Short mmCIF file of C-alpha atoms and ligand atoms in Angstrom, two decimals:
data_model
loop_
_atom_site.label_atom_id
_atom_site.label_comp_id
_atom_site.label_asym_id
_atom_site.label_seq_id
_atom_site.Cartn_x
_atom_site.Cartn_y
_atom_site.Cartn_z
CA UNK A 10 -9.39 14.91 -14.04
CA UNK A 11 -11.06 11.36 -13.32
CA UNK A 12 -9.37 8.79 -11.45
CA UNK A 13 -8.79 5.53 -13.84
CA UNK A 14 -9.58 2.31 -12.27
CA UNK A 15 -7.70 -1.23 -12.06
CA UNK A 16 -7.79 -4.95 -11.27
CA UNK A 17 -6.11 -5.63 -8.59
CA UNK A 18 -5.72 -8.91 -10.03
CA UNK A 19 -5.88 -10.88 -13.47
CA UNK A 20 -9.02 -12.30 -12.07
CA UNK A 21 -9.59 -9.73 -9.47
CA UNK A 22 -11.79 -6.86 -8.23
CA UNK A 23 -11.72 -3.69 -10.29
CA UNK A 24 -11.48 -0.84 -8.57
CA UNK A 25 -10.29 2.61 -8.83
CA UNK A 26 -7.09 3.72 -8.68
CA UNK A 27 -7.27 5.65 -5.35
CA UNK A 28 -9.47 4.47 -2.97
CA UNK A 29 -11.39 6.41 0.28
CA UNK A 30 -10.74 4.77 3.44
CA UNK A 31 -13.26 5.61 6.15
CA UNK A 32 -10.87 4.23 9.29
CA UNK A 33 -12.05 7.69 10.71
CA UNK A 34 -15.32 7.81 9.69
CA UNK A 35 -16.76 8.90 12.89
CA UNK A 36 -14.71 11.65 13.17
CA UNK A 37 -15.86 13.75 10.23
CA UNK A 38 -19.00 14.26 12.12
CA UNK A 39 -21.34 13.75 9.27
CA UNK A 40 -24.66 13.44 8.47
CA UNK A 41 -25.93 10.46 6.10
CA UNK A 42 -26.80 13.80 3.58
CA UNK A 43 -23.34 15.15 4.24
CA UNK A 44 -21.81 11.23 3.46
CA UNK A 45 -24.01 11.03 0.21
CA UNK A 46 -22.31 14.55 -0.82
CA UNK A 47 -19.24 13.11 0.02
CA UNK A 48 -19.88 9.56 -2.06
CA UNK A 49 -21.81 11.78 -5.30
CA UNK A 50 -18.63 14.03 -5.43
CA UNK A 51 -15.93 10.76 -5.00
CA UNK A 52 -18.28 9.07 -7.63
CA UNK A 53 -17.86 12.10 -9.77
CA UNK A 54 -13.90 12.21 -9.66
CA UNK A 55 -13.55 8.58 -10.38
CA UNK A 56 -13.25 7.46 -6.34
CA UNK A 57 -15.41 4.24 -6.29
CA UNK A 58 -14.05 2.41 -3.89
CA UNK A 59 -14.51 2.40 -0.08
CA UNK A 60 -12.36 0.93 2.49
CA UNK A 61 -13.70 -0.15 6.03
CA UNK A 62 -13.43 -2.71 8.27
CA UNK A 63 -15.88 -4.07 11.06
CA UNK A 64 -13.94 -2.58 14.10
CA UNK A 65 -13.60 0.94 12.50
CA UNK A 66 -14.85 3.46 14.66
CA UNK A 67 -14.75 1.11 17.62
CA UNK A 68 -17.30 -1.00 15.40
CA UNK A 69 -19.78 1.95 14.54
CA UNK A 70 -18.56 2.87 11.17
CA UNK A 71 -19.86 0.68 8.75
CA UNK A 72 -23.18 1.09 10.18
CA UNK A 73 -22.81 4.73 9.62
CA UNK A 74 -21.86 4.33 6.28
CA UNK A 75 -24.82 1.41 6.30
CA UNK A 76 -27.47 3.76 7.10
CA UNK A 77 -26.34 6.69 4.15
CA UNK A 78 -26.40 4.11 1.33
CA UNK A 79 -30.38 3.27 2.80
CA UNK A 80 -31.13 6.66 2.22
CA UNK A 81 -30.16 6.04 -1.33
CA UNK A 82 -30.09 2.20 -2.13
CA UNK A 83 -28.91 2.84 -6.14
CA UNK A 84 -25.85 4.08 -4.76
CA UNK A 85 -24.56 0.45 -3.82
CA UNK A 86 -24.12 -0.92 -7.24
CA UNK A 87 -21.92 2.17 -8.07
CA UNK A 88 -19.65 1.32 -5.34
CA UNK A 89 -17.03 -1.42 -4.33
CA UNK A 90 -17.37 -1.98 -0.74
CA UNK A 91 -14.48 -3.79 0.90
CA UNK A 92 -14.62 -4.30 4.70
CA UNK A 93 -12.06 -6.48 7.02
CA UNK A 94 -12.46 -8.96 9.72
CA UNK A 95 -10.28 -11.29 12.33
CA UNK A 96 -9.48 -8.64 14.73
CA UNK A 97 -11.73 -8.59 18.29
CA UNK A 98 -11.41 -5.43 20.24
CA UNK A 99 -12.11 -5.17 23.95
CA UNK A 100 -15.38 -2.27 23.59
CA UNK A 101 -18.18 -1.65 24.65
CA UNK A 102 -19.66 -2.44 21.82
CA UNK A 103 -18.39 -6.58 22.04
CA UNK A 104 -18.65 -7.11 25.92
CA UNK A 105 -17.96 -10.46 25.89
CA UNK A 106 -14.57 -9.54 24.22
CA UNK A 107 -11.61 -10.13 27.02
CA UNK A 108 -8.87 -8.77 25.75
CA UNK A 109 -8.01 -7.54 21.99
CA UNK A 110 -7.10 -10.59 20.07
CA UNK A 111 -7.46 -11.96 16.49
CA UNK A 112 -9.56 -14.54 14.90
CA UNK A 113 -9.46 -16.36 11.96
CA UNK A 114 -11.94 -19.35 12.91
CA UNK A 115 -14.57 -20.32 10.26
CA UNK A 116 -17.32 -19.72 12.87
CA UNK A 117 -16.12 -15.66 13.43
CA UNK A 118 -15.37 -14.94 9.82
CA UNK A 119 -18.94 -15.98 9.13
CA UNK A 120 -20.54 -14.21 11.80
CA UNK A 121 -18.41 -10.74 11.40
CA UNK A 122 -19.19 -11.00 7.19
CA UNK A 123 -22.90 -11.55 8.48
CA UNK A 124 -22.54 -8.09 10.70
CA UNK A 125 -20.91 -5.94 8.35
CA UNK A 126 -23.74 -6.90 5.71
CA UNK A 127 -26.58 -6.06 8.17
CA UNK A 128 -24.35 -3.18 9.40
CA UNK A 129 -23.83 -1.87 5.55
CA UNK A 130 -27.34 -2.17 4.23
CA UNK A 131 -25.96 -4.52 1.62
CA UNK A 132 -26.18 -8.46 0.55
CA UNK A 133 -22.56 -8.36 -0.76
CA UNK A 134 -19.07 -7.02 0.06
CA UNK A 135 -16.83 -6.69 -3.41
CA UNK A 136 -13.62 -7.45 -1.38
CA UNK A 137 -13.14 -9.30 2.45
CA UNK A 138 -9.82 -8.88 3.84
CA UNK A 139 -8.57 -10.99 6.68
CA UNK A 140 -7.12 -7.83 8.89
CA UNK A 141 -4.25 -8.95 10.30
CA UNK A 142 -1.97 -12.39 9.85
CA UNK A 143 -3.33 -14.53 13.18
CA UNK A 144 -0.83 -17.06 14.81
CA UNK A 145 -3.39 -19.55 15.32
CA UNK A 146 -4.98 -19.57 11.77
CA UNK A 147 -5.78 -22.80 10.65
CA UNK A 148 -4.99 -22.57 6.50
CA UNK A 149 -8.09 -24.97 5.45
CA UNK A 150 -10.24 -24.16 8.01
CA UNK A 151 -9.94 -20.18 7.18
CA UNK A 152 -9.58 -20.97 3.67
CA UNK A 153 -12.63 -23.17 3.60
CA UNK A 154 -14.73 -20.01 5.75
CA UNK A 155 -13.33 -18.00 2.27
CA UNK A 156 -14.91 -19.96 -0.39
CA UNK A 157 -17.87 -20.89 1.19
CA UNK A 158 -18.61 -17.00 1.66
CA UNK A 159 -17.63 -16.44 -2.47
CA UNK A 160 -20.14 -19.74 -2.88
CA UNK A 161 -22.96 -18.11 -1.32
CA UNK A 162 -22.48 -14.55 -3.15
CA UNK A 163 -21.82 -12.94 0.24
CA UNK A 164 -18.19 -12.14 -0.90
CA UNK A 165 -17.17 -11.38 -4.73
CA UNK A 166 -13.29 -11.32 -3.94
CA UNK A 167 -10.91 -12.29 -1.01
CA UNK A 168 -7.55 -11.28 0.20
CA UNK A 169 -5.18 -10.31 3.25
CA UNK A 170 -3.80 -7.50 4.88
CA UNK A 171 -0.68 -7.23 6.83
CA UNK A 172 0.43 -10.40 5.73
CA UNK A 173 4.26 -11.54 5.03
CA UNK A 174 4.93 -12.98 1.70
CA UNK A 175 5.32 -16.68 3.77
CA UNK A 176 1.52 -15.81 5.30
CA UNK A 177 0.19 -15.12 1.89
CA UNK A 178 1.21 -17.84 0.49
CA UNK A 179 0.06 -20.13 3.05
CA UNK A 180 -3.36 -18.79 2.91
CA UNK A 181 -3.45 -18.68 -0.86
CA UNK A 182 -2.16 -22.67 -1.34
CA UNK A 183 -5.23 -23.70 0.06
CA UNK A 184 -7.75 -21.65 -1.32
CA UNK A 185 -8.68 -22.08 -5.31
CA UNK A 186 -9.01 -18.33 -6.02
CA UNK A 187 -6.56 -15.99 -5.42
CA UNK A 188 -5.90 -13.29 -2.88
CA UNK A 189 -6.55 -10.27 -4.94
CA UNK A 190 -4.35 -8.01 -2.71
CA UNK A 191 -2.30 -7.32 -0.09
CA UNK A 192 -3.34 -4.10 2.22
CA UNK A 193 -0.09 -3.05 3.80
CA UNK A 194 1.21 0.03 5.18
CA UNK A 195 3.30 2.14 3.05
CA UNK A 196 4.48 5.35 2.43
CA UNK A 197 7.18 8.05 1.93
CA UNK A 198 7.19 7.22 6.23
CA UNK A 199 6.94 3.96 5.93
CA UNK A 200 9.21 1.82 3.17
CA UNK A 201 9.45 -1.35 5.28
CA UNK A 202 7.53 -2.87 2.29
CA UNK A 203 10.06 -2.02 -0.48
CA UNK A 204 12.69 -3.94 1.28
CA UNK A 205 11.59 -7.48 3.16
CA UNK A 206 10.07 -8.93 -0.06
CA UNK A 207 6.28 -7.72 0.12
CA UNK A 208 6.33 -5.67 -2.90
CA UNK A 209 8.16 -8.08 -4.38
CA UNK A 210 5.81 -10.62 -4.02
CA UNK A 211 2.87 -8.78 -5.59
CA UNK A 212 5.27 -8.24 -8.29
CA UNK A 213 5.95 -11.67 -8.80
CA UNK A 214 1.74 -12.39 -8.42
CA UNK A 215 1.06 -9.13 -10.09
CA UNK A 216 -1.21 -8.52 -7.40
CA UNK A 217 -1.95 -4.71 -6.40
CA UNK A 218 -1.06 -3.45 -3.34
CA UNK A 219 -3.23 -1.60 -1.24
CA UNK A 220 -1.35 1.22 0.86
CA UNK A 221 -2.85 2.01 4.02
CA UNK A 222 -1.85 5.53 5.66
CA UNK A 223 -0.04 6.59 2.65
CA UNK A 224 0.50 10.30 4.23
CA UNK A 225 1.76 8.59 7.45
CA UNK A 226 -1.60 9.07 9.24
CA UNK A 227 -0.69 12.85 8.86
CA UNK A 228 2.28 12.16 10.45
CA UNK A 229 4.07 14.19 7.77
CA UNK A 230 2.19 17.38 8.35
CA UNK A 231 2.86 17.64 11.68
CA UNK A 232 6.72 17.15 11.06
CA UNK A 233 7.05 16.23 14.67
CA UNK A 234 10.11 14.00 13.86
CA UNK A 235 13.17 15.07 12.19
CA UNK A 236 12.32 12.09 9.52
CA UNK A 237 9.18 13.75 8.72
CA UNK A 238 10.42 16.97 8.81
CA UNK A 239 13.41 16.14 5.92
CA UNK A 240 10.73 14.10 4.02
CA UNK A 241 8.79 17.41 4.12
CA UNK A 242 10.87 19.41 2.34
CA UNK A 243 12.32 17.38 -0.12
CA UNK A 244 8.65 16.93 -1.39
CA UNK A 245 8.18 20.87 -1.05
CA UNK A 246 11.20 20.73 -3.28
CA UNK A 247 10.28 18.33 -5.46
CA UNK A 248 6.71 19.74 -6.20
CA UNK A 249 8.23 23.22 -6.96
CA UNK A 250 9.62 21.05 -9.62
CA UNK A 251 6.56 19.53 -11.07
CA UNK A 252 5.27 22.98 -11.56
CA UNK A 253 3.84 23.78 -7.78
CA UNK A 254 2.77 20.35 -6.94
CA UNK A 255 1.36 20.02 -3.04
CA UNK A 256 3.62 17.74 -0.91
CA UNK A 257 0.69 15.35 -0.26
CA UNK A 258 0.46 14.91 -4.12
CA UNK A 259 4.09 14.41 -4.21
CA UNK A 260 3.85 11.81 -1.59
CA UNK A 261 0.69 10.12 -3.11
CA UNK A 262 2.74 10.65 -6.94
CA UNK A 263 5.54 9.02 -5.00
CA UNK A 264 3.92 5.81 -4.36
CA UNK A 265 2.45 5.38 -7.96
CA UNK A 266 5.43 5.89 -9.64
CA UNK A 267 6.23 2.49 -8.14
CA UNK A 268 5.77 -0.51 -11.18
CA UNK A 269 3.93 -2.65 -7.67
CA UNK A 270 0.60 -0.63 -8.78
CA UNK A 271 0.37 0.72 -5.36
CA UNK A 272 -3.04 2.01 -4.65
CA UNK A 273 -3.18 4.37 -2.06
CA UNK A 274 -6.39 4.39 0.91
CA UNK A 275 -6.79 7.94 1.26
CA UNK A 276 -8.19 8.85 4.77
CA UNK A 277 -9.39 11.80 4.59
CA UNK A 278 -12.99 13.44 4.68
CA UNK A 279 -11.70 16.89 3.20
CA UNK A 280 -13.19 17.05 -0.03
CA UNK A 281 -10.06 19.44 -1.15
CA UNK A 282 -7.70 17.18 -0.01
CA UNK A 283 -9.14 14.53 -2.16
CA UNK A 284 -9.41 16.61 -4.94
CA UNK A 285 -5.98 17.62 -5.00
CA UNK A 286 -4.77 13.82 -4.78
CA UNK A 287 -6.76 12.91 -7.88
CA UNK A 288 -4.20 15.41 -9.07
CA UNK A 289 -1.66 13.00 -8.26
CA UNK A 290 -2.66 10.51 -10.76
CA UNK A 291 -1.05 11.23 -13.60
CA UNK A 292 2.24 12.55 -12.27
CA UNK A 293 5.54 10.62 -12.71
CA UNK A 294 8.39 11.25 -10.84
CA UNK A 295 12.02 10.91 -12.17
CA UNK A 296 14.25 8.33 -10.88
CA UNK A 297 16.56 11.12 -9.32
CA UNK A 298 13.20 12.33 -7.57
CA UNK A 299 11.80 9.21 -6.59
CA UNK A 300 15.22 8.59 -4.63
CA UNK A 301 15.85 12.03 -3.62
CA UNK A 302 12.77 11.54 -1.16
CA UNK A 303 13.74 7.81 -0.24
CA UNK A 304 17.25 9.66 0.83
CA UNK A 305 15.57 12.13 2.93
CA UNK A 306 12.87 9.16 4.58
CA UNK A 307 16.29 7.30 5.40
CA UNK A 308 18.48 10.27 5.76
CA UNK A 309 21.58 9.07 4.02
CA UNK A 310 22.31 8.45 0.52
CA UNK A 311 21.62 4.91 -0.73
CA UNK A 312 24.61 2.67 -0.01
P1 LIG B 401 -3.58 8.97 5.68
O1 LIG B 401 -4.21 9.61 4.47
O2 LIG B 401 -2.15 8.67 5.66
O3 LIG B 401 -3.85 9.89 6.95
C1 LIG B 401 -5.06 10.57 7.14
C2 LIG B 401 -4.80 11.64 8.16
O4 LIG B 401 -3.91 12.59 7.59
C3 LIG B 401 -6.05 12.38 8.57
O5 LIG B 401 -5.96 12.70 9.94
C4 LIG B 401 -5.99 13.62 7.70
O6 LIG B 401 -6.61 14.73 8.34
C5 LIG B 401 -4.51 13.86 7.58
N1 LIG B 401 -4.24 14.48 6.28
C6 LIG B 401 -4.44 13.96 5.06
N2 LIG B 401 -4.06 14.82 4.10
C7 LIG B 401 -3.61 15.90 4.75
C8 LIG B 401 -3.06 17.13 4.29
N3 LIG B 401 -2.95 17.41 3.01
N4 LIG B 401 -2.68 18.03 5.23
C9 LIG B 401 -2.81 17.76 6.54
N5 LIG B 401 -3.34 16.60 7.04
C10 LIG B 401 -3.73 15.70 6.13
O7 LIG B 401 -4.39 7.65 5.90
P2 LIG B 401 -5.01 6.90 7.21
O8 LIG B 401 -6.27 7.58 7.59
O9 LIG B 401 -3.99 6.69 8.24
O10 LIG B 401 -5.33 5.50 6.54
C11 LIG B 401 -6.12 5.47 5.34
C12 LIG B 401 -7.03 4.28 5.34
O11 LIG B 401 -6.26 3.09 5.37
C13 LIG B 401 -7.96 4.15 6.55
O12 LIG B 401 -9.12 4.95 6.44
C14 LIG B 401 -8.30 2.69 6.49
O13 LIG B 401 -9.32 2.48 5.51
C15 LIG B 401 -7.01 2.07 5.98
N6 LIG B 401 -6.21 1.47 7.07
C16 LIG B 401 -5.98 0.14 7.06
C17 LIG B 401 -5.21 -0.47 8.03
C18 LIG B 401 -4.97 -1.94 7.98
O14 LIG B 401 -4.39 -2.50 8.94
N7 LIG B 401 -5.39 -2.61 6.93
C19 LIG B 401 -4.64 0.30 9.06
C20 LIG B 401 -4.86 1.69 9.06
C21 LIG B 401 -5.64 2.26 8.05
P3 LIG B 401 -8.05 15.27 7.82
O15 LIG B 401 -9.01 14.17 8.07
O16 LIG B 401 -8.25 16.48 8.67
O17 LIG B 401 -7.90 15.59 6.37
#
């Protein structure tokens, strides 16, 4: 099975319909070789797109991932990079930061796009999110830090992540391209989304989604809450019903059943567990399903 791809917007990014987020990049304790397996056998189920951002890893991720695509430069064009930036960490690795804080000023978006291209062996990102909404962002002066990084070919696309429908549209009224997406948190855990007017809004923009930890961080495997636990085996139930389904491919099926176009980050380096979410793709869950599992994630019946 191959994973399809799709633009996240009208005049957006295309990219594939499940996405690898490398968040824990530096945990998978690989080699570049072992990363270029990884990439060749993403590339091969459909996977094209990476997700990173510059503090990932405490800011040594994308360089990892930087020094793999050197090995093996005809990789890049294969790809669609996205990385993040607008949140400073206190690390080792920033001394001069004081205390974790965002940043949305023209003169640190520029300088953090400039890092993550050195960082990535690359002279373009496909996507730049701003990471998180900042209270002191300054619409045209962000905005204008935007374009001028599309102008000079740095940046193909731009959009947000974590942002209320009210912060997206500030951002977007002064900028004269859209925000191709919203990268939010949801999941079969997490369904804060469906309900204050997010989802709604990308609806309304059509806009996809982008759904970070979309297995609750692995949350639901550990089923150390009594939410996770009932969310467990109603998908256990449910994917006895699709014909022996896994519940991470029930969760995963879950969120693309949704008409949003919700594409999930996956963050996982298991090669199996990727493989068995492509198997996710094409699976559509009945209404009676779909709520079933909102039921147990809420644990009573919808009103
Ligand atoms: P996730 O897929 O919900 O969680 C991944 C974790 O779940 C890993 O520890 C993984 O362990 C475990 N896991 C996955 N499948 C499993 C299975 N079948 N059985 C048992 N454990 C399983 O996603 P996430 O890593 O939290 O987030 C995904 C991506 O979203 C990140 O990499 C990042 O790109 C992005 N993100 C964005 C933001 C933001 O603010 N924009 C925030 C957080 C994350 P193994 O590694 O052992 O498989």
């Amino acid at each position: 099975m191959q994973v399809p791809s799709l633009s996240l917007h009208a005049q957006g990014l295309r990219c594939s319909r499940l996405v690898v987020g490398v968040w824990r990049l530096a945990e998978w304790q690989m080699t570049s070789e072992d990363l270029l397996d990884f990439l060749h056998t993403c590339l091969d189920l459909g996977i094209t797109t990476i997700d990173h951002a510059d503090i990932y890893g405490d800011y040594t991720c994308e360089g990892l991932f930087g020094e793999a695509l050197q090995k093996e430069p005809g990789l890049r064009d294969r790809l669609q990079l996205i990385s993040k930036c607008g949140i400073k960490l206190v690390s080792s690795n920033r001394s001069q930061h004081q205390i974790k804080h965002y940043d949305t000023s023209r003169a640190h978006i520029l300088t953090s796009v400039n890092n993550s291209l050195q960082q990535l062996h690359t002279d373009y990102l496909d996507l730049l999110l701003l990471h998180r909404p900042d209270p002191l962002m300054d619409a045209d002066e962000t905005a204008e830090a935007l374009m001028s990084l599309i102008q000079s070919g740095k940046v193909r696309y731009v959009g947000v992540s974590n942002f209320t429908p009210s912060q997206y549209d500030l951002l977007a009224s002064r900028l004269s391209v859209p925000l191709v997406t919203n990268q939010i948190e949801i999941s079969v855990l997490h369904l804060d989304p469906f309900l204050d007017g997010t989802l709604d809004q990308c609806q309304r923009l059509r806009i996809a989604p982008m759904a970070w930890s979309p297995l609750g961080g692995g949350a639901l495997f550990q089923r150390s809450e009594a939410q996770a636990q009932r969310i467990y085996t109603s998908l256990t139930k449910v994917g006895q019903e699709l014909g022996g389904l896994r519940e991470d491919q029930v969760a995963l099926a879950w969120l693309l059943t949704h008409p949003a176009n919700i594409v999930p980050i996956l963050g996982t380096g298991n090669l199996d567990r990727i493989q068995a979410a492509v198997g996710a793709i094409d699976v559509k869950l009945t209404r009676e399903q779909w709520f079933r599992i909102w039921s147990a994630s809420t644990g009573t019946d919808v009103p």
